[in-house]
Amino acid sequence: MQPGQKETPHHVLPRSIGRIASVTGSKAILLLDATHENDPKNKADRPEMGMLLAIDTGSSTVLATVAALSVPVPAHGAEQEIRIAELGLVGELLRDQDGRPYHFQRGASHYPSLGDRVRFATKYELQLTYTGNSEGCVRIGSIRQDSTIPAMIRIDELLGKHFAILGTTGTGKSCSTALILRAILDKNPNAHIVLLDPHNEYATAFGERAEVISPRTLQLPLWLLNFEEAVEVLVGDTERKSEIEILQDLIPLAKARYSAGRAQEPQKIRRSGLDGSRFTVDTPVPYRISDLTALIDERMGKLENRKDLAPYRQLKTRIETFSQDGRYAFMFGSVTVYDGMTQVLSRIFRVPVNGKPITILELTGLPPEVVNVVVSVLCRMAFDFALWGEGKVPVTVVCEEAHRYVPLNPQMGFEPCKRAIAKIAKEGRKYGASLCIVTQRPAEIDPTILSQCNTVFALRMSNDRDQAIVQAAVADTGTGLIEFLPALGAREAIAFGDGVPIPVRIKFDEMPANVLPRSTTAKFTEKWQESLGDEGFLDAVVERWRAAGVCGQLDHSIQAQMFAETVSFPSSAGLPRRADVHAERPAVEKPSVERTPLMDRVGADRAPDGFEIERRRSPLSPDGPRPGGGLLHEDPPPLRRHGASDIPRSAPFQQRVTDQPSYPPRSDPQPYTPQPAPQSYTPQPAPQPAEAGGPSNSRLALRERLLKPLAPR
């Protein structure tokens, strides 16, 4: 402040600590004033690393952060040392006609001149800089320079231009991610966030606000995959060109066969040549696995050279293996084959929100071979959903352990997954799809994707390669703060980019213990003070261990409800909703598989609206599976209510709903003898006659049968 100038009443300017000795494009050199070591004010006037200083110019106040401190020539004896500070120019405070600062803007339109005095920024200037316009901002912590001033993030700039959370394992990445997302959800209760959780640790952080999808409740049918993703699942090796060509030819035909059946045109199903030109291998329309295997059989029957059968047999064997593997039930084991794309999008992207603005997809328990495929499908659908939704429903995808899915090494990872995430990073801003990258190894992640994240929260990192990657990805005048990375404390981070006003060292707020993610470090010294010799503990471990190998089985009640919704059953029939059925269904022990006449009779029960129920003969049957995949098609028996013991619940005996296949009925069908219901089964009263224009009695009876929970054996 110049001598004689009137002091503004809103704050008192501190005395200057030095003068400008050099100015470049975005940096300046500060020559500190000479001070006496025994002066008590000396320590208070010393600038520290990362502090925000102010330089008064003609029409604004330029703000700069301390990036380095040095003494070029140490003094000897009574000589006075020359002390300098390197400053990074980060922005300026504009002043009104009365000289009062009123607005902060990044960048400097008026550069300081040589000899301009430098002082500490006042608390008023710090508040105006870091908080400014609080509309559209949320608090995540406090700034390091003054703990009474909150650290704010700008939601639109943070999400619209992507952001990254980086840090060595154990530095608090999970807690920081949960804190930022919780702060955003507090101000935006109708958000649409999808969080990929590879360690099942975030469910406790969001409670009732999260739709948690585990492998047991995940439903991602095979037909939602594009061709590259389907090849990764059904073939696995891209070098097996013959099998890939077979899939490329037959998948469009399987889609055409399903479409013809849904249109109730049986003559098209039985035609030898289906028109597959209407569909491509990437068209997201349903098709049945049974139709795909049937088409493989048809092709095999037309081949004359037995050497050409090998790729067909290998492909069919792999498909049947996955169909009977309980771990792949979320993709192959659905009770119904129907066009449920709307339901899948509604659940994953929270449309409508219904009080749960975030979806947590727990990936632990999924087969390792398909984890990258699942991530690829979700990221690709997120971009396409935002694109075809014309940006009306912005979606944010949070990718934990991102180095798994977008690795730097081109030989690692799944290429379609990398392309899907890269597409959101490069083009998602235009359509309302944003990306959050969370990783502990930024040096192992694709730098192209990391460079698209305009806001970076860098926690403690000691690896030189990681620090270099972060510094290269951050295009900001405050890159000198990168030097703080190895020395950051607990819950501290350096924040850069458009999501924060200026580069700043912040300390995150502490979260309550009941909402912390399940990512705490194991307490070895505490646990090793006692001995666990109980065999019951090992039995429980083995049960959980083995259960993880058969996870992914979708709840039968949920499947039945989805089928009922698909065939347009009314929701006012007094029957429980899907969520209620799932919540109220009692836990039952794993049933033992008993042979029943229903297993012996393998046929197709005709269902409403062009659906059929197809059953597979068990490989455990005495006569073994039938040729051609074990599918037998007979004259459909009338629909009836089954007791709990009549319905097989193990994976090989799952009911599947398909359109009527093109195979001729057997000439010698086995007689069907109804079986009495078990003693625990209580017959339900028949539905009342339907009102005019309402559903028929048969449809209500079918809906009631489908939605009845399976009784324990």
XYZ file of C-alpha atoms in Angstrom:
713
model
C 0.000 0.000 0.000
C 1.314 3.428 -0.975
C 2.036 6.006 1.785
C -0.876 8.283 2.420
C -3.396 5.997 0.743
C -6.659 5.595 2.649
C -7.029 2.206 4.276
C -10.092 0.244 3.231
C -12.410 -0.473 6.152
C -12.984 -4.152 5.317
C -9.483 -5.318 6.207
C -6.088 -4.118 7.376
C -3.173 -4.844 5.058
C -0.141 -6.461 6.689
C 3.258 -4.951 6.176
C 5.274 -6.029 3.157
C 7.943 -8.717 3.377
C 9.963 -7.958 0.227
C 9.990 -6.655 -3.329
C 9.813 -8.108 -6.836
C 13.260 -8.670 -8.379
C 12.324 -10.626 -11.520
C 9.162 -11.401 -13.528
C 8.586 -14.021 -16.259
C 5.411 -15.254 -17.946
C 3.954 -17.069 -14.956
C 6.655 -16.724 -12.307
C 8.318 -14.014 -10.251
C 11.313 -13.742 -7.930
C 10.796 -12.130 -4.528
C 13.769 -10.556 -2.737
C 12.961 -10.793 0.965
C 13.643 -7.845 3.226
C 16.623 -8.028 5.559
C 15.591 -8.935 9.089
C 17.376 -9.403 12.374
C 17.417 -12.961 13.703
C 16.658 -11.797 17.254
C 13.601 -9.824 16.149
C 10.482 -11.656 17.496
C 8.518 -10.480 14.453
C 11.004 -12.110 12.141
C 9.552 -15.632 12.422
C 6.013 -14.405 11.911
C 6.997 -12.583 8.727
C 8.779 -15.509 7.101
C 6.881 -16.970 4.132
C 6.399 -20.737 3.999
C 6.098 -23.139 1.107
C 2.661 -23.031 -0.475
C 1.582 -19.781 1.160
C -0.519 -17.313 -0.810
C 1.046 -13.837 -1.148
C -0.437 -10.630 -2.558
C 1.106 -8.012 -4.845
C -0.813 -4.748 -5.178
C -0.841 -3.266 -8.698
C -2.735 -0.352 -10.198
C -6.186 -1.958 -10.696
C -5.935 -5.366 -9.096
C -4.173 -7.467 -6.515
C -2.074 -10.228 -8.059
C -1.929 -13.472 -6.043
C 1.068 -15.794 -6.049
C 2.027 -18.982 -4.228
C 5.471 -19.652 -2.759
C 7.018 -22.436 -4.867
C 10.617 -22.375 -3.563
C 12.817 -20.660 -0.974
C 16.598 -20.299 -1.208
C 19.719 -18.392 -0.155
C 21.935 -18.030 -3.262
C 25.057 -16.923 -1.345
C 25.241 -17.879 2.359
C 26.579 -15.077 4.568
C 29.740 -15.287 6.638
C 30.083 -13.578 9.961
C 28.105 -10.375 10.303
C 27.196 -10.158 6.616
C 23.553 -9.939 5.683
C 22.243 -12.909 3.686
C 20.260 -12.527 0.474
C 17.092 -14.568 0.686
C 14.783 -15.082 -2.278
C 11.462 -16.798 -2.875
C 10.196 -18.183 -6.198
C 6.557 -17.306 -6.775
C 3.975 -18.801 -9.122
C 1.361 -16.289 -10.355
C -2.055 -17.939 -9.975
C -4.641 -15.179 -10.358
C -5.801 -11.752 -9.330
C -8.468 -10.014 -7.272
C -10.290 -7.269 -9.165
C -11.046 -4.103 -7.205
C -13.979 -1.753 -7.451
C -13.832 2.061 -7.559
C -13.344 2.209 -3.792
C -10.362 -0.118 -3.996
C -12.255 -3.022 -2.408
C -11.573 -6.517 -3.849
C -14.828 -8.032 -5.115
C -14.015 -10.851 -7.547
C -11.289 -13.449 -8.114
C -10.250 -14.643 -11.556
C -7.552 -17.063 -12.619
C -4.607 -15.761 -14.578
C -2.995 -12.338 -14.396
C -4.074 -9.550 -16.703
C -1.796 -7.044 -14.919
C 1.698 -8.264 -14.134
C 3.665 -6.904 -11.180
C 6.498 -4.536 -11.938
C 10.052 -4.589 -10.620
C 10.169 -3.182 -7.140
C 6.491 -3.830 -6.322
C 6.052 -4.715 -2.694
C 4.828 -8.189 -1.675
C 2.774 -8.998 1.437
C 0.823 -11.855 2.963
C -2.757 -12.211 1.741
C -5.344 -11.156 4.313
C -8.071 -13.464 5.576
C -10.656 -11.515 3.579
C -8.639 -12.055 0.403
C -8.193 -15.738 1.197
C -11.935 -16.185 1.711
C -12.728 -14.336 -1.494
C -10.223 -16.463 -3.380
C -11.035 -19.912 -2.027
C -14.772 -19.591 -1.408
C -15.862 -16.755 -3.685
C -19.313 -17.563 -5.050
C -20.460 -20.492 -2.941
C -23.321 -21.286 -5.313
C -22.516 -24.541 -7.114
C -19.665 -25.276 -4.670
C -19.355 -27.741 -1.817
C -16.910 -27.998 1.068
C -14.518 -30.943 1.295
C -12.005 -29.660 3.862
C -9.925 -26.630 4.809
C -6.891 -24.944 3.308
C -3.477 -25.549 4.810
C -2.620 -21.858 5.193
C -5.642 -21.076 7.398
C -7.733 -23.918 8.827
C -10.704 -21.583 9.366
C -11.165 -21.092 5.622
C -13.004 -23.950 3.868
C -11.648 -25.698 0.793
C -14.395 -25.650 -1.822
C -14.823 -27.502 -5.105
C -16.870 -26.331 -8.078
C -19.198 -29.185 -8.997
C -19.861 -28.277 -12.629
C -16.195 -27.721 -13.449
C -15.160 -30.800 -11.452
C -17.570 -33.207 -13.126
C -17.907 -31.579 -16.537
C -14.165 -31.770 -17.244
C -13.393 -35.027 -15.348
C -11.209 -35.424 -12.271
C -8.692 -37.838 -10.784
C -7.797 -38.913 -7.253
C -4.231 -40.193 -7.031
C -2.132 -41.444 -4.161
C -0.088 -44.302 -2.792
C -2.011 -47.138 -1.192
C -2.897 -46.369 2.419
C -2.951 -42.584 2.001
C -6.749 -42.302 2.048
C -7.889 -42.490 -1.574
C -11.070 -44.392 -0.710
C -11.977 -42.011 2.114
C -11.249 -38.979 -0.083
C -13.376 -40.410 -2.898
C -16.266 -41.133 -0.534
C -15.966 -37.673 1.060
C -16.081 -35.855 -2.295
C -18.995 -37.938 -3.615
C -20.962 -37.575 -0.375
C -20.491 -33.790 -0.478
C -21.768 -33.733 -4.068
C -24.776 -35.924 -3.226
C -25.672 -33.765 -0.217
C -26.223 -30.820 -2.543
C -27.509 -32.838 -5.510
C -29.895 -35.545 -4.235
C -30.994 -36.453 -7.772
C -27.531 -37.170 -9.145
C -26.660 -40.126 -11.384
C -23.339 -41.681 -10.339
C -22.018 -45.162 -11.152
C -19.139 -46.346 -8.949
C -17.093 -49.392 -9.951
C -16.052 -50.968 -6.659
C -13.434 -53.721 -7.135
C -12.979 -54.332 -3.394
C -16.572 -54.078 -2.094
C -15.678 -51.239 0.271
C -18.019 -48.349 -0.572
C -21.448 -49.695 0.386
C -21.083 -48.555 4.011
C -20.103 -45.023 2.943
C -23.438 -44.210 1.283
C -25.988 -46.317 3.158
C -29.556 -45.991 1.931
C -28.575 -43.563 -0.813
C -26.811 -46.297 -2.798
C -28.179 -48.990 -5.084
C -25.672 -51.762 -4.413
C -25.376 -54.332 -7.213
C -23.447 -57.449 -6.259
C -22.647 -60.449 -8.474
C -25.685 -62.181 -6.961
C -28.076 -59.449 -8.087
C -26.331 -58.296 -11.256
C -28.231 -58.811 -14.495
C -26.212 -58.142 -17.630
C -27.473 -60.469 -20.380
C -25.111 -61.590 -23.095
C -27.026 -59.817 -25.851
C -26.141 -56.410 -24.333
C -22.494 -57.020 -25.249
C -21.132 -55.754 -28.531
C -19.242 -58.121 -30.802
C -15.778 -57.525 -29.367
C -17.061 -58.075 -25.835
C -18.971 -61.203 -26.861
C -15.840 -62.583 -28.538
C -13.848 -61.973 -25.349
C -16.388 -64.030 -23.395
C -17.313 -66.789 -25.872
C -13.950 -67.214 -27.615
C -11.365 -65.623 -25.339
C -8.463 -65.766 -27.807
C -8.564 -63.288 -30.681
C -6.236 -65.559 -32.664
C -9.001 -68.142 -33.141
C -10.281 -66.565 -36.309
C -12.559 -69.432 -37.317
C -14.698 -69.238 -34.192
C -14.870 -65.448 -34.434
C -16.133 -65.698 -38.021
C -18.755 -68.227 -36.933
C -20.060 -65.845 -34.274
C -20.011 -62.957 -36.712
C -22.287 -64.911 -39.054
C -24.627 -66.517 -36.540
C -25.309 -63.784 -33.952
C -27.302 -61.613 -36.435
C -29.293 -64.725 -37.425
C -30.019 -65.516 -33.771
C -31.242 -61.939 -33.285
C -33.437 -62.246 -36.380
C -34.860 -65.546 -35.112
C -35.767 -63.978 -31.768
C -37.271 -60.930 -33.468
C -39.366 -63.143 -35.744
C -40.629 -65.125 -32.772
C -41.538 -61.986 -30.824
C -43.475 -60.783 -33.839
C -45.448 -64.064 -33.613
C -44.505 -65.148 -37.117
C -43.699 -68.844 -36.722
C -43.294 -69.312 -40.432
C -40.222 -67.095 -40.324
C -38.762 -69.191 -37.524
C -39.072 -72.391 -39.492
C -37.653 -70.964 -42.688
C -34.238 -72.340 -43.451
C -32.917 -68.914 -44.315
C -33.429 -66.079 -41.851
C -32.859 -62.478 -42.833
C -30.026 -61.362 -40.577
C -29.333 -58.209 -42.548
C -31.712 -56.238 -40.332
C -29.291 -56.623 -37.428
C -25.571 -56.290 -36.966
C -23.404 -58.084 -34.451
C -23.406 -54.888 -32.338
C -27.151 -54.151 -32.418
C -28.351 -54.264 -28.761
C -31.377 -56.531 -29.323
C -32.032 -59.829 -27.510
C -31.180 -63.291 -28.765
C -31.293 -66.691 -27.125
C -28.316 -68.893 -26.364
C -30.390 -71.894 -27.440
C -30.923 -70.323 -30.861
C -27.180 -69.666 -31.173
C -26.310 -73.286 -30.350
C -29.085 -74.497 -32.670
C -27.627 -72.468 -35.528
C -24.216 -73.957 -34.769
C -25.764 -77.432 -34.987
C -27.382 -76.560 -38.311
C -24.085 -75.391 -39.731
C -22.327 -78.494 -38.445
C -24.937 -80.695 -40.144
C -24.210 -79.127 -43.505
C -20.442 -79.633 -43.348
C -18.962 -82.538 -45.273
C -15.357 -82.297 -44.146
C -15.047 -83.495 -40.554
C -11.945 -81.362 -40.066
C -14.115 -78.264 -40.307
C -16.195 -79.330 -37.294
C -13.529 -78.494 -34.689
C -14.187 -74.725 -34.327
C -17.946 -75.322 -34.145
C -17.546 -77.950 -31.436
C -15.136 -75.831 -29.425
C -17.434 -72.819 -29.590
C -20.496 -74.828 -28.622
C -18.665 -76.516 -25.751
C -17.524 -73.157 -24.359
C -21.063 -71.724 -24.585
C -22.576 -74.729 -22.791
C -19.866 -74.617 -20.124
C -20.639 -70.973 -19.317
C -24.381 -71.634 -19.375
C -24.007 -74.225 -16.596
C -21.448 -72.262 -14.545
C -23.160 -70.475 -11.677
C -20.547 -67.706 -11.685
C -21.769 -66.613 -15.129
C -25.457 -66.720 -14.224
C -25.680 -62.909 -14.372
C -24.926 -63.186 -18.084
C -26.174 -66.639 -19.113
C -28.534 -67.800 -16.385
C -31.515 -65.475 -16.559
C -34.924 -67.142 -16.268
C -36.285 -65.012 -19.074
C -34.947 -63.879 -22.396
C -36.699 -60.625 -23.064
C -35.989 -57.093 -24.164
C -35.155 -55.744 -20.717
C -32.703 -53.042 -21.786
C -34.928 -50.376 -20.253
C -34.898 -52.109 -16.872
C -31.111 -52.545 -16.985
C -30.546 -48.864 -17.798
C -33.056 -47.780 -15.158
C -31.331 -49.711 -12.408
C -27.735 -48.865 -13.290
C -28.156 -45.180 -14.162
C -30.896 -44.458 -11.580
C -33.710 -43.262 -13.826
C -35.813 -42.457 -11.884
C -33.579 -41.830 -8.891
C -36.040 -42.992 -6.194
C -33.826 -41.707 -3.393
C -30.727 -43.638 -4.527
C -28.582 -41.298 -6.632
C -25.514 -43.573 -6.734
C -25.089 -47.110 -8.042
C -22.269 -49.176 -6.534
C -21.278 -52.156 -8.669
C -19.329 -54.580 -6.514
C -16.931 -56.500 -8.750
C -15.502 -58.888 -6.163
C -16.848 -62.347 -6.926
C -17.122 -61.916 -10.670
C -14.981 -64.329 -12.711
C -11.654 -62.606 -13.433
C -12.033 -63.411 -17.125
C -15.103 -61.180 -17.504
C -14.434 -58.310 -15.073
C -12.934 -56.148 -17.819
C -15.841 -57.055 -20.100
C -18.381 -55.951 -17.469
C -16.541 -52.643 -16.968
C -16.375 -52.187 -20.738
C -20.131 -52.729 -21.122
C -20.994 -50.280 -18.327
C -18.662 -47.521 -19.542
C -19.804 -47.951 -23.128
C -23.464 -47.864 -22.089
C -22.817 -44.779 -19.942
C -21.503 -42.867 -22.942
C -24.238 -44.106 -25.283
C -26.904 -43.373 -22.673
C -25.679 -39.788 -22.331
C -25.357 -39.470 -26.111
C -28.810 -40.739 -27.045
C -30.335 -39.063 -23.998
C -29.174 -35.746 -25.501
C -27.468 -34.777 -22.251
C -30.718 -34.529 -20.276
C -29.445 -37.000 -17.669
C -25.726 -36.369 -17.004
C -23.908 -39.453 -15.708
C -20.647 -39.711 -13.761
C -18.613 -42.939 -13.834
C -16.170 -43.422 -10.936
C -13.488 -45.921 -11.928
C -11.656 -47.311 -8.879
C -8.304 -49.041 -9.468
C -8.312 -47.519 -12.948
C -4.856 -48.875 -13.790
C -6.529 -52.277 -14.149
C -8.744 -51.119 -17.005
C -6.658 -48.481 -18.818
C -3.074 -49.681 -18.389
C -0.158 -48.003 -20.089
C 1.109 -51.299 -21.536
C -0.887 -51.986 -24.738
C -0.411 -55.747 -24.213
C -2.329 -55.612 -20.927
C -5.963 -54.938 -20.202
C -8.949 -55.237 -22.530
C -8.793 -52.967 -25.546
C -12.572 -52.321 -25.872
C -12.629 -51.365 -22.172
C -9.794 -48.888 -22.693
C -11.589 -47.405 -25.707
C -14.865 -47.068 -23.786
C -13.213 -45.182 -20.908
C -11.118 -43.096 -23.315
C -14.260 -42.133 -25.217
C -15.827 -40.737 -22.045
C -12.584 -38.897 -21.236
C -12.283 -37.344 -24.701
C -15.882 -36.735 -25.775
C -18.076 -37.220 -22.717
C -18.055 -33.546 -21.743
C -20.155 -32.677 -24.799
C -22.937 -35.113 -23.941
C -23.024 -35.129 -20.152
C -20.834 -38.164 -19.392
C -18.050 -37.488 -16.887
C -15.253 -39.635 -15.523
C -13.470 -39.958 -12.191
C -10.165 -41.851 -12.201
C -8.966 -43.302 -8.875
C -5.603 -45.065 -8.886
C -2.510 -45.672 -6.780
C -0.176 -46.021 -9.758
C -0.558 -43.065 -12.144
C 2.659 -44.165 -13.880
C 0.900 -47.362 -15.004
C -2.172 -45.650 -16.436
C -2.638 -44.397 -19.971
C -1.365 -40.777 -19.898
C -3.829 -39.780 -22.617
C -6.759 -40.521 -20.310
C -5.103 -39.002 -17.244
C -4.342 -35.806 -19.134
C -8.077 -35.369 -19.850
C -8.765 -35.010 -16.120
C -8.771 -31.251 -15.601
C -8.930 -31.520 -11.820
C -6.463 -33.631 -9.840
C -6.414 -34.454 -6.129
C -2.893 -35.758 -5.488
C -2.321 -37.415 -2.128
C 1.064 -38.499 -0.827
C 3.251 -40.130 -3.494
C 6.883 -41.077 -3.047
C 7.557 -42.752 -6.386
C 9.460 -40.508 -8.797
C 7.683 -41.912 -11.865
C 4.268 -41.265 -10.334
C 5.233 -37.711 -9.441
C 6.559 -37.079 -12.946
C 3.325 -38.373 -14.507
C 1.225 -36.124 -12.286
C 3.380 -33.105 -13.047
C 3.149 -33.786 -16.790
C -0.617 -34.193 -16.628
C -1.193 -30.948 -14.697
C -1.050 -27.889 -16.930
C -1.248 -25.173 -14.303
C 0.851 -22.354 -12.938
C 0.974 -24.048 -9.544
C 2.956 -27.106 -10.608
C 5.591 -26.163 -8.041
C 3.284 -27.622 -5.416
C 4.079 -31.090 -6.810
C 7.237 -30.919 -4.726
C 5.033 -31.314 -1.644
C 3.772 -34.776 -2.637
C 6.286 -36.893 -0.668
C 5.786 -34.782 2.482
C 1.976 -34.639 2.653
C 0.387 -35.743 5.905
C -2.684 -37.839 6.590
C -5.862 -36.604 4.825
C -3.826 -33.971 2.952
C -3.740 -33.446 -0.793
C -2.641 -31.015 -3.457
C -5.607 -29.943 -5.586
C -5.156 -28.584 -9.120
C -7.390 -27.704 -11.999
C -10.703 -26.122 -12.864
C -12.584 -27.786 -10.004
C -10.750 -25.637 -7.421
C -10.191 -21.862 -7.536
C -6.382 -22.098 -7.506
C -3.828 -24.844 -6.834
C -3.985 -25.384 -3.105
C -2.835 -27.699 -0.372
C -5.913 -28.882 1.477
C -6.743 -31.050 4.458
C -9.846 -33.184 3.978
C -12.578 -33.141 6.585
C -12.737 -36.169 8.842
C -15.644 -38.523 8.140
C -17.732 -40.182 10.874
C -16.622 -43.718 11.673
C -19.972 -45.231 10.628
C -19.656 -43.997 7.018
C -16.014 -44.826 6.388
C -15.308 -47.217 3.502
C -14.230 -50.717 4.469
C -10.617 -50.068 3.545
C -8.873 -49.839 6.897
C -5.470 -51.450 7.297
C -5.442 -54.722 9.236
C -4.227 -54.410 12.833
C -1.695 -57.216 13.009
C -0.410 -56.633 16.543
C -3.957 -56.549 17.889
C -5.191 -59.641 16.040
C -2.060 -61.658 16.796
C -2.572 -61.323 20.547
C -5.211 -64.056 20.535
C -5.435 -67.514 19.008
C -8.388 -68.704 16.944
C -8.522 -72.479 17.306
C -12.229 -72.943 16.713
C -12.997 -75.259 13.806
C -16.290 -73.465 13.338
C -14.377 -70.413 12.184
C -12.654 -72.458 9.483
C -15.963 -73.996 8.446
C -17.429 -70.516 7.974
C -14.373 -69.457 5.960
C -14.692 -72.510 3.711
C -18.407 -71.886 3.183
C -17.823 -68.273 2.150
C -14.872 -69.365 0.001
C -16.924 -71.926 -1.857
C -19.950 -69.683 -2.135
C -17.820 -67.149 -4.000
C -17.321 -69.732 -6.729
C -21.036 -70.072 -7.427
C -22.103 -66.473 -6.931
C -23.955 -64.548 -9.549
C -27.205 -66.508 -9.297
C -29.979 -63.980 -9.659
C -32.778 -64.322 -7.148
C -35.652 -66.343 -8.641
C -38.273 -63.961 -7.288
C -36.553 -61.006 -8.962
C -36.373 -62.913 -12.240
C -40.031 -63.832 -12.027
C -40.992 -60.228 -11.339
C -38.949 -59.035 -14.341
C -40.707 -61.605 -16.516
C -44.091 -60.523 -15.234
C -43.304 -56.868 -15.952
C -42.106 -57.740 -19.428
C -45.324 -59.515 -20.423
C -47.278 -56.464 -19.198
C -48.903 -57.865 -16.078
C -50.661 -55.195 -14.001
C -48.956 -53.969 -10.857
C -52.261 -53.485 -9.046
C -53.005 -57.176 -8.537
C -52.053 -56.996 -4.894
C -48.769 -58.795 -5.445
C -45.458 -57.680 -3.967
C -43.124 -55.454 -5.924
C -39.720 -56.685 -7.085
C -37.829 -54.841 -4.346
C -40.270 -56.103 -1.689
C -39.955 -59.705 -2.851
C -36.180 -59.447 -2.686
C -36.230 -57.840 0.744
C -38.813 -60.146 2.333
C -37.652 -63.456 0.927
C -36.299 -65.568 3.825
C -32.851 -67.038 3.657
C -32.965 -70.752 2.801
C -30.352 -73.416 2.854
C -28.970 -74.732 -0.390
C -31.409 -77.478 -1.464
C -30.363 -80.957 -2.393
C -31.173 -81.872 -5.985
C -33.748 -84.662 -6.286
C -34.885 -86.256 -9.478
C -38.517 -85.440 -10.231
C -40.821 -86.211 -13.131
C -40.502 -82.565 -14.078
C -36.783 -83.150 -14.718
C -37.553 -86.281 -16.729
C -39.997 -84.476 -18.901
C -38.017 -81.918 -20.899
C -40.328 -79.711 -22.897
C -41.504 -76.182 -23.496
C -44.463 -74.693 -21.658
C -46.243 -72.091 -23.674
C -46.398 -68.736 -21.890
C -48.271 -65.552 -22.784
C -47.130 -63.030 -25.370
C -44.917 -65.330 -27.393
C -42.787 -66.632 -24.490
C -41.979 -70.243 -23.773
C -40.347 -72.000 -20.850
C -37.461 -74.181 -21.961
C -35.882 -76.768 -19.663
C -32.542 -78.545 -19.970
C -32.058 -82.215 -19.149
C -29.651 -82.547 -16.269
C -26.184 -83.909 -17.011
C -26.700 -85.933 -13.822
C -29.577 -87.927 -15.309
C -28.927 -91.669 -15.696
C -29.324 -91.522 -19.457
C -27.117 -88.416 -19.649
C -27.622 -85.342 -21.782
C -29.260 -85.622 -25.144
C -27.323 -85.038 -28.357
C -27.220 -81.470 -29.549
C -26.714 -79.841 -26.192
C -29.305 -81.755 -24.190
C -32.370 -79.792 -25.361
C -35.557 -81.727 -26.043
C -38.684 -80.086 -27.408
C -42.055 -81.742 -27.013
C -45.685 -80.818 -27.208
C -46.258 -78.199 -24.526
C -48.238 -79.421 -21.520
C -50.841 -77.164 -19.931
C -49.626 -74.641 -17.404
C -50.085 -75.715 -13.781
C -48.958 -74.657 -10.334
C -45.928 -76.545 -9.092
C -45.033 -77.292 -5.528
C -41.692 -76.221 -4.138
C -40.260 -79.694 -4.673
C -41.259 -79.748 -8.338
C -39.156 -76.775 -9.360
C -35.435 -77.512 -9.600
C -33.366 -74.613 -8.313
C -29.807 -75.610 -9.121
C -28.025 -73.924 -12.007
C -28.182 -76.806 -14.549
C -31.963 -77.065 -14.132
C -32.873 -73.404 -14.395
C -35.942 -72.488 -16.341
C -35.335 -70.342 -19.393
C -37.989 -68.461 -21.330
C -37.646 -68.554 -25.083
C -39.770 -68.393 -28.181
C -40.897 -71.663 -29.672
C -37.872 -73.265 -31.385
C -37.877 -74.467 -34.940
C -37.349 -78.131 -34.079
C -40.195 -80.595 -34.903
C -41.881 -82.221 -31.913
C -40.899 -85.714 -30.899
C -43.039 -88.439 -32.329
C -43.110 -90.423 -29.083
C -43.784 -88.003 -26.250
C -43.696 -89.461 -22.757
C -46.990 -89.385 -20.862
C -47.136 -86.704 -18.246
C -48.410 -87.629 -14.790
C -49.205 -84.774 -12.409
C -47.423 -85.069 -9.070
C -49.119 -84.266 -5.765
C -47.879 -81.188 -3.982
C -45.848 -81.643 -0.795
C -47.533 -81.370 2.589
C -46.005 -77.922 3.184
C -47.687 -76.528 0.098
C -50.945 -74.653 0.615
C -53.101 -74.242 -2.511
C -53.892 -70.659 -3.300
C -57.430 -69.529 -4.105
C -58.181 -68.980 -7.737
C -58.158 -65.353 -8.880
C -61.401 -63.511 -9.214
C -62.846 -62.937 -12.691
C -61.138 -60.091 -14.429
C -62.926 -56.850 -14.935
C -63.678 -55.575 -18.372
C -60.482 -54.725 -20.117
C -58.378 -56.274 -17.301
C -56.026 -59.257 -17.363
C -57.368 -62.754 -17.841
C -57.533 -65.343 -15.048
C -54.796 -67.404 -16.662
C -52.393 -64.473 -16.782
C -53.081 -63.580 -13.155
C -52.565 -67.205 -12.144
C -49.261 -67.293 -14.036
C -48.106 -64.072 -12.428
C -49.034 -65.343 -8.967
C -47.184 -68.613 -9.601
C -44.079 -66.805 -10.796
C -43.981 -64.418 -7.881
C -44.555 -67.017 -5.170
C -41.262 -67.340 -3.184
C -39.704 -70.761 -3.276
C -40.324 -72.606 -0.004
C -37.358 -74.163 1.810
C -37.007 -77.892 1.591
